[in-house]
Coordinates of C-alpha atoms in Angstrom, one line a residue:
X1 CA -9.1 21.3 60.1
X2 CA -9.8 24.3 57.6
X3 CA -13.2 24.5 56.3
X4 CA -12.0 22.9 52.5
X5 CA -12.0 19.8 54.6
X6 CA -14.7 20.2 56.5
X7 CA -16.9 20.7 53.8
X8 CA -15.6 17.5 51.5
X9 CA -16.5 15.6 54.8
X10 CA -20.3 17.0 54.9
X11 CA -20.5 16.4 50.8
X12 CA -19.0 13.0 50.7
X13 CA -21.3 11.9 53.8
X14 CA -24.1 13.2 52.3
X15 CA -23.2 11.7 48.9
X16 CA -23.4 8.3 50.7
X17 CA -26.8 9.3 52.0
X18 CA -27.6 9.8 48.4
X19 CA -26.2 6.5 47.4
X20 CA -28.4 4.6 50.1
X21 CA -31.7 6.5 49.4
X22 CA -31.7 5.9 45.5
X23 CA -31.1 2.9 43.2
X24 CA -29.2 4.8 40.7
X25 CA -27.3 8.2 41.4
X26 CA -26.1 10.0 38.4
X27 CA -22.7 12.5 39.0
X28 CA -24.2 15.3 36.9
X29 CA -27.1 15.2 39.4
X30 CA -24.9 15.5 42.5
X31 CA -22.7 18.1 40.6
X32 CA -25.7 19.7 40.4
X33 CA -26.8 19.2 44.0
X34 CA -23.6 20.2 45.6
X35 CA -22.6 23.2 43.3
X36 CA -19.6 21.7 42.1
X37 CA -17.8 20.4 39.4
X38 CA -17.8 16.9 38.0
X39 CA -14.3 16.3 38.5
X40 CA -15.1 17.4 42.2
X41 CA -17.8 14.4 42.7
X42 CA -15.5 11.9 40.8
X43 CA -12.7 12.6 43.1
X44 CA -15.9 12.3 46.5
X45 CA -16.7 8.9 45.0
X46 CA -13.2 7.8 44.8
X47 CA -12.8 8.6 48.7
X48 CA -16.0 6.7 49.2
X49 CA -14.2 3.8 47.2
X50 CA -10.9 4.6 48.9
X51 CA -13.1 3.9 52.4
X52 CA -14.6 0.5 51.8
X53 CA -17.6 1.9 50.7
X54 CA -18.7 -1.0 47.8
X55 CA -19.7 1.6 45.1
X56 CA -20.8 0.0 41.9
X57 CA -20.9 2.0 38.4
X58 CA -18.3 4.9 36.7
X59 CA -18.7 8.1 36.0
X60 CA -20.5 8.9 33.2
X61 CA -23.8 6.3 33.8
X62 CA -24.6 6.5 37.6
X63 CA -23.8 5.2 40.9
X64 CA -25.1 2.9 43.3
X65 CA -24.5 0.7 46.7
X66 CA -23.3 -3.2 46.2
X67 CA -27.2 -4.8 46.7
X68 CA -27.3 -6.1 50.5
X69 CA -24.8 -3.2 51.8
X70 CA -26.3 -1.4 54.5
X71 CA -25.4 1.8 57.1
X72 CA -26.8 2.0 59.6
X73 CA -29.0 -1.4 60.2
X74 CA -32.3 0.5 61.3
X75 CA -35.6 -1.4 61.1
X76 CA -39.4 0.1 61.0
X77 CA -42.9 -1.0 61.1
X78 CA -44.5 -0.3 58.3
X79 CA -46.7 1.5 60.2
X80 CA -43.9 3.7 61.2
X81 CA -43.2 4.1 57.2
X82 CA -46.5 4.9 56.6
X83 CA -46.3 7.6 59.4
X84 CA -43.0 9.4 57.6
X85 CA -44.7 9.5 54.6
X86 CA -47.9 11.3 55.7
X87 CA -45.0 13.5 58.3
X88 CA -43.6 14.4 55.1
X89 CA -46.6 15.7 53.1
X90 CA -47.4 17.7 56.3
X91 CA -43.9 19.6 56.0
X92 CA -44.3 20.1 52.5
X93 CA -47.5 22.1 53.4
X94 CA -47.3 24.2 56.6
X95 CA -43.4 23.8 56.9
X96 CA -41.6 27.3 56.9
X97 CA -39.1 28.3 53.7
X98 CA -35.9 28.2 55.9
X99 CA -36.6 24.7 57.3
X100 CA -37.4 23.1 53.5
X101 CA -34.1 21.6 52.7
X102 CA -32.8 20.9 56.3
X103 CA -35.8 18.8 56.5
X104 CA -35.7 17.0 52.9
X105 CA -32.0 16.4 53.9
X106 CA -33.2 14.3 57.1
X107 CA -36.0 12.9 55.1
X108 CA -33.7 11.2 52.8
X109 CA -31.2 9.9 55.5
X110 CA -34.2 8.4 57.1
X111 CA -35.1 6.8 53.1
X112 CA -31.7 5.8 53.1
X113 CA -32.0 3.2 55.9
X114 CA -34.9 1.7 54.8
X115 CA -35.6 -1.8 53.3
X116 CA -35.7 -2.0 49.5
X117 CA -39.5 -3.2 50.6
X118 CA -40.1 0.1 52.4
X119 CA -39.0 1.6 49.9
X120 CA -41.4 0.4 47.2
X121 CA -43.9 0.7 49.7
X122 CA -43.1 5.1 50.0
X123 CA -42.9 4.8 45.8
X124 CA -46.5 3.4 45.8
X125 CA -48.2 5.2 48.6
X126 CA -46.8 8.5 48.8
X127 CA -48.8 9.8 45.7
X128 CA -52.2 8.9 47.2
X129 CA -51.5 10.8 50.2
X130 CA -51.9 15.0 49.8
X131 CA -53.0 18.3 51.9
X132 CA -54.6 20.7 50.5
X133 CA -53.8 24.4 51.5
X134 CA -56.0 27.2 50.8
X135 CA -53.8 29.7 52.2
X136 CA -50.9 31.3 50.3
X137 CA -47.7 31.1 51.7
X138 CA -45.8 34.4 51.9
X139 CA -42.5 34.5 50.0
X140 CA -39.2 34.4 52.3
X141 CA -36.4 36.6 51.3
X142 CA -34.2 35.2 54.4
X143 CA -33.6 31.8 53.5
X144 CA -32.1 30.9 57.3
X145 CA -34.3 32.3 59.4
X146 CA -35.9 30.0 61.7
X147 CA -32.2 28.1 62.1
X148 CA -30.8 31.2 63.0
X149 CA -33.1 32.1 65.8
X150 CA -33.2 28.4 66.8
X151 CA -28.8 28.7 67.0
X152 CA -29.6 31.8 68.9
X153 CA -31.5 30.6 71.8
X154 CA -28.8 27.8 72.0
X155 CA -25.8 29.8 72.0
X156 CA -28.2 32.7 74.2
X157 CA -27.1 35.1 72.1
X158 CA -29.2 38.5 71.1
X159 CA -30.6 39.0 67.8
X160 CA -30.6 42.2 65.4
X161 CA -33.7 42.4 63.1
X162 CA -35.2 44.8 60.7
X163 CA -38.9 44.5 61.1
X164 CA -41.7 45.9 58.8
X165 CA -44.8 46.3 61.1
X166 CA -48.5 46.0 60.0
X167 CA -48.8 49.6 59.0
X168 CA -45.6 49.4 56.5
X169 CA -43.5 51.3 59.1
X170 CA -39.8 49.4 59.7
X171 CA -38.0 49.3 63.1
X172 CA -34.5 48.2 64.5
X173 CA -35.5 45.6 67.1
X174 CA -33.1 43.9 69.4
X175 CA -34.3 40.6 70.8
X176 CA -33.7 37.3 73.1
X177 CA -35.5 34.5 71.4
X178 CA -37.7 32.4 73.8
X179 CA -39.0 30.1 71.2
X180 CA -41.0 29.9 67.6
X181 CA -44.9 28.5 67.4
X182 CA -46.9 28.2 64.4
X183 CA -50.5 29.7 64.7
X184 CA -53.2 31.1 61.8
X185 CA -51.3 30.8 58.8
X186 CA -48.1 32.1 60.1
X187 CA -45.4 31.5 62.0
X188 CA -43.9 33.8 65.1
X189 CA -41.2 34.1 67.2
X190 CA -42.0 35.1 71.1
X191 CA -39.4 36.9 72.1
X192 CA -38.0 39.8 75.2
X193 CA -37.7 43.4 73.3
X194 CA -34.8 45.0 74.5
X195 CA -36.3 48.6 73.3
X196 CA -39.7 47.7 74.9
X197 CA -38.1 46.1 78.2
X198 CA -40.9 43.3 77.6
X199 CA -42.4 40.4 76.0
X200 CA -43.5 40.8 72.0
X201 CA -44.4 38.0 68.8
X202 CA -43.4 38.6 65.8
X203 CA -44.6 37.6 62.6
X204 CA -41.1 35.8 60.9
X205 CA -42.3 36.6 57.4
X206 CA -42.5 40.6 58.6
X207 CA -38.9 40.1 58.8
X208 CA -36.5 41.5 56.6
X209 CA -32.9 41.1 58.2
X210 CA -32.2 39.1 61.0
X211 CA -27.9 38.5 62.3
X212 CA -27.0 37.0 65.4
X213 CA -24.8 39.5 67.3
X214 CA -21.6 38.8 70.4
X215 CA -24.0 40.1 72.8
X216 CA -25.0 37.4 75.2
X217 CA -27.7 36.7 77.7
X218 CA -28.0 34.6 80.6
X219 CA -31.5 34.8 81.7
X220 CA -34.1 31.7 81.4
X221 CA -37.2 32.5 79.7
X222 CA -39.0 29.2 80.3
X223 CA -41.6 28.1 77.6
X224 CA -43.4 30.2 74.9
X225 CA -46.5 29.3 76.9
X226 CA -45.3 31.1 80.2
X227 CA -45.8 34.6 77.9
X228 CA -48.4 34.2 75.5
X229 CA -50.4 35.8 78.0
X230 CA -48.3 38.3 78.9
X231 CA -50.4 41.6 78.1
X232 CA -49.1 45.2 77.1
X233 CA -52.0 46.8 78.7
X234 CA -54.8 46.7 81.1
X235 CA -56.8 43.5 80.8
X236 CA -60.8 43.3 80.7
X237 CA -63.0 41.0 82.2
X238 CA -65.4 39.9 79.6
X239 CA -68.1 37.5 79.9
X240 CA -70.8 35.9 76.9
X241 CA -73.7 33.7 77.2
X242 CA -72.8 31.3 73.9
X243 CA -75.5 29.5 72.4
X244 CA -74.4 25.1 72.3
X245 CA -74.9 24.9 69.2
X246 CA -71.8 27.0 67.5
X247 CA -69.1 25.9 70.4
X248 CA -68.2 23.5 68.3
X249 CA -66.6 26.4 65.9
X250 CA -65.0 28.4 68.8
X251 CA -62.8 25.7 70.1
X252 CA -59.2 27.3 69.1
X253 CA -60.3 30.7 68.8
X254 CA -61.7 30.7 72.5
X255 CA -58.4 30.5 73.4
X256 CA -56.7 32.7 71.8
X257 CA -59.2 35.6 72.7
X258 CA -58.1 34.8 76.3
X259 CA -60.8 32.5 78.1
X260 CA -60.1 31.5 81.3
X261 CA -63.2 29.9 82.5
X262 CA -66.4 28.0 80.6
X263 CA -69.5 26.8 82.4
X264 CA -72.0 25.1 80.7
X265 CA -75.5 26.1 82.0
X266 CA -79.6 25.2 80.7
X267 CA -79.2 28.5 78.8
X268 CA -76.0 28.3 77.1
X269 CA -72.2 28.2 77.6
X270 CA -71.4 31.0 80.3
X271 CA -67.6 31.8 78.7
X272 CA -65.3 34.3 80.9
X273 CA -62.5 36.0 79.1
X274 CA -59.4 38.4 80.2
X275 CA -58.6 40.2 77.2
X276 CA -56.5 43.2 76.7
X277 CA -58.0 43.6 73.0
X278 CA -61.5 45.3 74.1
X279 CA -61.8 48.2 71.6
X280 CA -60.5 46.5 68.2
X281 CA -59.7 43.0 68.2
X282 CA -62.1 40.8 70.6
X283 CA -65.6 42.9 69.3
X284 CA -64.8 42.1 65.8
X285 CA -63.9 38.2 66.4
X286 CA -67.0 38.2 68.7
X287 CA -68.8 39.8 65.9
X288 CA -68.4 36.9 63.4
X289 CA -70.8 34.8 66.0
X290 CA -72.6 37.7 67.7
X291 CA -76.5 36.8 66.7
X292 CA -75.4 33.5 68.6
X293 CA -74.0 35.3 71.8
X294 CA -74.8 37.9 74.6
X295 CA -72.9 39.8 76.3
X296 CA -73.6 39.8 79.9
X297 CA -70.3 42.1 81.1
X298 CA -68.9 44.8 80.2
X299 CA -71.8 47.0 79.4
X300 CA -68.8 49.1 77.0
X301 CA -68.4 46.0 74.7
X302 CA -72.0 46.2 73.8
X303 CA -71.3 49.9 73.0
X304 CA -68.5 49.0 70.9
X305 CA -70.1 46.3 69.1
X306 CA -73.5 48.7 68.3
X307 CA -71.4 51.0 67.0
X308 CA -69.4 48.5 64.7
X309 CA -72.6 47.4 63.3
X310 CA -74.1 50.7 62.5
X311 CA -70.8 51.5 61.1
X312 CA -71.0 47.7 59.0
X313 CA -74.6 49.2 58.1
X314 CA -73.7 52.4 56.6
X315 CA -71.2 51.3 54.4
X316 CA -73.8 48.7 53.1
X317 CA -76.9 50.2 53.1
X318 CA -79.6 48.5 50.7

């Protein structure tokens, strides 16, 4: 079967989804849709017809299902319908580019199985449900990305990307995806470097070109958690004496920073990190609570941190 075919088959399936989801379809619409002509979507509905499908309408008004016709007979709670809908608005928000219209497209098979109640109940509801983002979502010029490192780690096959570090500076990487996690604003994909014969994340929107190539590979990474941890360099025992009151706003942070112990004493909270980051990034996240915390070990940390404030101080002095 040549691809022609193939793709009539997707269209015309998904035309049906259309036809299920909404009251009234119009052809100009799923010309539209599609990329293709009219004459193209006359000839879809016509196999549709041809099938059994009860199509009411002609070209020229709009479309729709015989009332009472049904594929597949699929019943939800409304509780379930009221979870899709809030599910959806999530999406829309924190959702990557690349996933958008993979996930509207499963979104409206799901609307098209509903019950014509259900579907009122989504046309009154859905507006009185929103999420409000303060962040601004980069723009993507790789509309496939995420898919395409997702088909990679199912076919194991090696990645070749072109990516724009935090200084400007762009590199040939090589990878074998382990997985994709979503984490401050951005999404990443953990991954073994074949030029740095290790585990590295990268941030997907500091990508610019991204292929799947023949090369295979065989081995089993395991989870994205087994290498989150995985350091570059030598790790630092670090250890703060947290005042109760602010541990509230350190609860996914903590992590991050690399805790791996937290004792609660009459003093304070006693937290005990491993963290590779000791001369840039852990003094100046622990500086954001610092008149809140002391540090108890490593006597360098306090160094750093004197020195960041006196630096802080002379480029605001009063």
């Amino acid at each position: 079967m040549n691809d022609h075919y193939l793709k009539k088959i997707d269209r015309v399936t998904a035309i049906l989804t259309q036809l299920q989801s909404k009251p009234l379809v119009r052809a100009q619409d799923l010309a539209e849709k599609f990329e293709v002509s009219l004459r193209t979507i006359y000839r879809d509905v016509k196999t549709l017809e041809n099938a059994g499908i009860p199509i009411v309408g002609e070209a020229g008004s709009g479309y729709s299902l015989m009332d009472g016709y049904k594929l597949p007979p699929v019943m939800f709670t409304k509780e379930e319908v009221l979870s899709f809908i809030t599910a959806e608005k999530l999406m829309q928000k924190f959702s990557h580019q690349s996933l958008g219209n993979h996930y509207q497209s499963a979104m409206e098979k799901l609307r098209s199985v509903l019950r014509n109640s259900d579907k009122k109940l989504i046309q009154n509801i859905e507006n009185q449900i929103d999420i409000f983002d303060y962040h601004q979502k980069p723009d993507d010029s790789i509309k496939n990305i995420i898919p395409t490192i997702l088909e990679s780690i199912s076919d194991k096959r090696q990645l070749k990307m072109n990516y724009q570090n935090v200084g400007g500076e762009i590199h040939e990487r090589i990878i074998e995806a382990v997985g994709i996690f979503y984490e401050f604003n951005f999404w990443y994909v953990m991954a073994y470097c074949t030029l740095r014969k290790d585990f590295r994340q990268f941030r997907i929107d500091r990508i610019l070109q991204i292929v799947k190539i023949e090369n295979s590979f065989s081995q089993e990474y395991g989870k994205i958690s087994d290498h989150r941890t995985t350091g570059n360099g030598e790790k630092i025992i670090v250890k703060l004496l947290v005042d109760k009151k602010i541990m509230g706003h350190l609860v996914n942070s903590k992590r991050y920073y690399g805790l791996i112990d937290e004792v609660e004493t009459e003093e304070g909270c006693v937290l005990t990190f491993e963290t590779e980051w000791i001369d840039e990034g852990f003094p100046r996240w622990l500086i954001t609570f610092a008149d809140y915390a002391e540090i108890l070990q490593p006597e360098s940390l306090k160094i750093k941190i004197k020195k960041l404030v006196d630096r802080i101080s002379q480029k605001n002095e009063f």
